[in-house]
């Protein structure tokens, strides 16, 4: 019988590639744990490089996977604009997609034959706003990247924070190409908040932001950094060094969460990548779990519509905690965690501080 093929679109080159090693390793790690055969059929993984935000390249890659490689599933891509470009091709060819990263809130409207197994920025930052209010923070400044997911997250935080009685004392929208945060941080300092929401990434301007924040003395003034998960992902903490100390971040995956599923995934991914998994790697790991379940439920005799229905009803114990796809929205329901970056001995770790269960996007 022909193999079952999974097409994975990831970032293998370009500025984002430096944080992708665990994500690249995760599907391979899952297959090493669970085998490469179901019902007598081989499971093949075909990987393509999206490189970064480039919808035309993403469309070409998806077309090749669908027409030339005859894939049965597409996993990815990382970028929301790329995913939106692929969505119509997936739907027309009846090839189910599992969205990874791609956190824009409206993305599933553009990808009708897809489910999301990652997160949305709004899903992660609303619990962060709740946590901030419960911990006495009443004045916050919102600083976020000026593109779809950053705007989604920033505006969702502002709405939740003000609804709970907090005050947003200022807002800064940062171009994706920005490398100097000193002017933005000066405006934060002038606004005198108790905390700053920072939706910036470690692989992009995260270090520059934290350096500007510390150079301005805001850390010593007691201003807390409330960050999205991309700022303090584990494999970037050594590069950030002490600049990351004290940051509170919101995430759908906590490395320090103690469970059998998490311990197994960490060991398997780290053995290949040489680094611990982050939220992106676990999403790829979970995507493989969902696909393997859909294949097994059909005894390896696949019907695309049936595969999609099975993915829409996905529910299992993930390394990140219990997860489920809401079949009505095709989006993920999951725990959201607040973690705090601390030094333990000679290394930095993200200590699990709070858990918000079964959060919807």
Tab-separated table of N, CA and C in Angstrom, residues 199-256:
chain	number	residue	atom	x	y	z
A	199	UNK	N	4.481	42.392	23.871
A	199	UNK	CA	4.315	41.331	22.880
A	199	UNK	C	5.412	41.515	21.839
A	200	UNK	N	6.586	40.999	22.185
A	200	UNK	CA	7.762	40.988	21.316
A	200	UNK	C	8.377	39.602	21.427
A	201	UNK	N	9.214	39.239	20.483
A	201	UNK	CA	9.735	37.871	20.477
A	201	UNK	C	11.221	37.833	20.794
A	202	UNK	N	11.643	36.737	21.420
A	202	UNK	CA	13.063	36.566	21.737
A	202	UNK	C	13.896	36.513	20.472
A	203	UNK	N	13.369	35.869	19.441
A	203	UNK	CA	14.120	35.727	18.204
A	203	UNK	C	14.154	36.995	17.374
A	204	UNK	N	13.333	37.987	17.724
A	204	UNK	CA	13.322	39.258	17.009
A	204	UNK	C	13.921	40.343	17.863
A	205	UNK	N	13.074	41.252	18.375
A	205	UNK	CA	13.585	42.389	19.138
A	205	UNK	C	13.545	42.210	20.632
A	206	UNK	N	13.352	40.989	21.110
A	206	UNK	CA	13.178	40.773	22.537
A	206	UNK	C	14.343	41.227	23.381
A	207	UNK	N	15.566	40.875	22.961
A	207	UNK	CA	16.728	41.262	23.754
A	207	UNK	C	16.898	42.786	23.748
A	208	UNK	N	16.670	43.395	22.584
A	208	UNK	CA	16.790	44.856	22.492
A	208	UNK	C	15.775	45.536	23.399
A	209	UNK	N	14.554	44.990	23.457
A	209	UNK	CA	13.545	45.571	24.353
A	209	UNK	C	13.980	45.468	25.807
A	210	UNK	N	14.395	44.263	26.232
A	210	UNK	CA	14.763	44.069	27.635
A	210	UNK	C	15.974	44.925	28.017
A	211	UNK	N	16.925	45.078	27.099
A	211	UNK	CA	18.087	45.925	27.389
A	211	UNK	C	17.656	47.378	27.563
A	212	UNK	N	16.800	47.859	26.669
A	212	UNK	CA	16.319	49.234	26.794
A	212	UNK	C	15.527	49.426	28.085
A	213	UNK	N	14.729	48.440	28.445
A	213	UNK	CA	13.932	48.471	29.665
A	213	UNK	C	14.841	48.596	30.889
A	214	UNK	N	15.902	47.783	30.918
A	214	UNK	CA	16.831	47.828	32.054
A	214	UNK	C	17.689	49.083	32.040
A	215	UNK	N	18.143	49.506	30.849
A	215	UNK	CA	18.958	50.722	30.748
A	215	UNK	C	18.197	51.944	31.238
A	216	UNK	N	16.875	51.929	31.059
A	216	UNK	CA	16.048	53.054	31.510
A	216	UNK	C	15.755	53.001	33.004
A	217	UNK	N	16.195	51.927	33.667
A	217	UNK	CA	16.001	51.800	35.110
A	217	UNK	C	14.608	51.373	35.514
A	218	UNK	N	13.820	50.897	34.563
A	218	UNK	CA	12.449	50.513	34.901
A	218	UNK	C	12.400	49.259	35.764
A	219	UNK	N	13.388	48.363	35.602
A	219	UNK	CA	13.441	47.183	36.463
A	219	UNK	C	13.667	47.593	37.912
A	220	UNK	N	14.590	48.519	38.128
A	220	UNK	CA	14.887	48.986	39.491
A	220	UNK	C	13.733	49.806	40.064
A	221	UNK	N	12.930	50.402	39.186
A	221	UNK	CA	11.768	51.178	39.645
A	221	UNK	C	10.598	50.274	39.997
A	222	UNK	N	10.745	48.974	39.772
A	222	UNK	CA	9.697	48.032	40.154
A	222	UNK	C	8.636	47.789	39.110
A	223	UNK	N	8.854	48.277	37.879
A	223	UNK	CA	7.889	48.036	36.797
A	223	UNK	C	8.020	46.587	36.340
A	224	UNK	N	6.914	45.872	36.308
A	224	UNK	CA	6.931	44.463	35.909
A	224	UNK	C	6.754	44.332	34.395
A	225	UNK	N	7.449	43.356	33.827
A	225	UNK	CA	7.258	43.015	32.423
A	225	UNK	C	6.281	41.847	32.345
A	226	UNK	N	5.169	42.059	31.647
A	226	UNK	CA	4.176	41.023	31.392
A	226	UNK	C	4.281	40.680	29.916
A	227	UNK	N	4.762	39.492	29.597
A	227	UNK	CA	5.162	39.196	28.225
A	227	UNK	C	4.341	38.084	27.596
A	228	UNK	N	4.315	38.095	26.275
A	228	UNK	CA	3.812	36.939	25.546
A	228	UNK	C	4.875	35.844	25.589
A	229	UNK	N	4.471	34.629	25.245
A	229	UNK	CA	5.358	33.471	25.406
A	229	UNK	C	6.617	33.568	24.562
A	230	UNK	N	6.571	34.323	23.464
A	230	UNK	CA	7.726	34.391	22.586
A	230	UNK	C	8.926	35.104	23.164
A	231	UNK	N	8.764	35.855	24.250
A	231	UNK	CA	9.889	36.630	24.780
A	231	UNK	C	10.863	35.768	25.566
A	232	UNK	N	10.366	34.838	26.363
A	232	UNK	CA	11.256	34.082	27.268
A	232	UNK	C	11.178	32.582	27.018
A	233	UNK	N	11.138	32.177	25.739
A	233	UNK	CA	11.172	30.740	25.464
A	233	UNK	C	12.506	30.174	25.933
A	234	UNK	N	12.450	28.915	26.384
A	234	UNK	CA	13.589	28.334	27.103
A	234	UNK	C	14.899	28.357	26.328
A	235	UNK	N	14.861	28.051	25.042
A	235	UNK	CA	16.145	27.955	24.333
A	235	UNK	C	16.768	29.320	24.051
A	236	UNK	N	16.041	30.421	24.373
A	236	UNK	CA	16.595	31.760	24.217
A	236	UNK	C	17.036	32.379	25.540
A	237	UNK	N	16.718	31.726	26.660
A	237	UNK	CA	17.089	32.299	27.959
A	237	UNK	C	18.595	32.468	28.135
A	238	UNK	N	19.430	31.515	27.684
A	238	UNK	CA	20.871	31.753	27.831
A	238	UNK	C	21.346	33.011	27.104
A	239	UNK	N	20.766	33.304	25.932
A	239	UNK	CA	21.155	34.499	25.184
A	239	UNK	C	20.644	35.775	25.857
A	240	UNK	N	19.478	35.696	26.468
A	240	UNK	CA	18.926	36.864	27.164
A	240	UNK	C	19.647	37.135	28.470
A	241	UNK	N	20.105	36.051	29.124
A	241	UNK	CA	20.824	36.199	30.373
A	241	UNK	C	19.987	36.879	31.446
A	242	UNK	N	20.650	37.658	32.294
A	242	UNK	CA	19.963	38.281	33.432
A	242	UNK	C	18.917	39.305	33.018
A	243	UNK	N	18.936	39.729	31.749
A	243	UNK	CA	17.898	40.652	31.279
A	243	UNK	C	16.508	40.049	31.432
A	244	UNK	N	16.430	38.720	31.373
A	244	UNK	CA	15.130	38.041	31.445
A	244	UNK	C	14.629	37.863	32.872
A	245	UNK	N	15.471	38.072	33.851
A	245	UNK	CA	15.078	37.835	35.234
A	245	UNK	C	13.876	38.692	35.618
A	246	UNK	N	12.898	38.041	36.227
A	246	UNK	CA	11.735	38.766	36.719
A	246	UNK	C	10.595	38.905	35.741
A	247	UNK	N	10.791	38.508	34.485
A	247	UNK	CA	9.714	38.630	33.497
A	247	UNK	C	8.608	37.622	33.819
A	248	UNK	N	7.379	38.080	33.756
A	248	UNK	CA	6.216	37.194	33.840
A	248	UNK	C	5.680	37.003	32.429
A	249	UNK	N	5.576	35.752	31.996
A	249	UNK	CA	5.116	35.474	30.635
A	249	UNK	C	3.902	34.560	30.658
A	250	UNK	N	3.061	34.735	29.668
A	250	UNK	CA	1.886	33.881	29.503
A	250	UNK	C	2.147	32.903	28.372
A	251	UNK	N	1.720	31.655	28.556
A	251	UNK	CA	2.051	30.618	27.581
A	251	UNK	C	1.054	29.473	27.666
A	252	UNK	N	0.944	28.735	26.570
A	252	UNK	CA	0.110	27.528	26.595
A	252	UNK	C	0.927	26.286	26.923
A	253	UNK	N	2.244	26.457	27.151
A	253	UNK	CA	3.090	25.319	27.517
A	253	UNK	C	4.109	25.749	28.555
A	254	UNK	N	4.154	25.027	29.667
A	254	UNK	CA	5.122	25.295	30.731
A	254	UNK	C	6.082	24.112	30.821
A	255	UNK	N	7.345	24.355	30.520
A	255	UNK	CA	8.348	23.288	30.548
A	255	UNK	C	8.413	22.617	31.912
A	256	UNK	N	8.202	23.386	32.977
A	256	UNK	CA	8.338	22.843	34.329
A	256	UNK	C	7.100	22.088	34.801
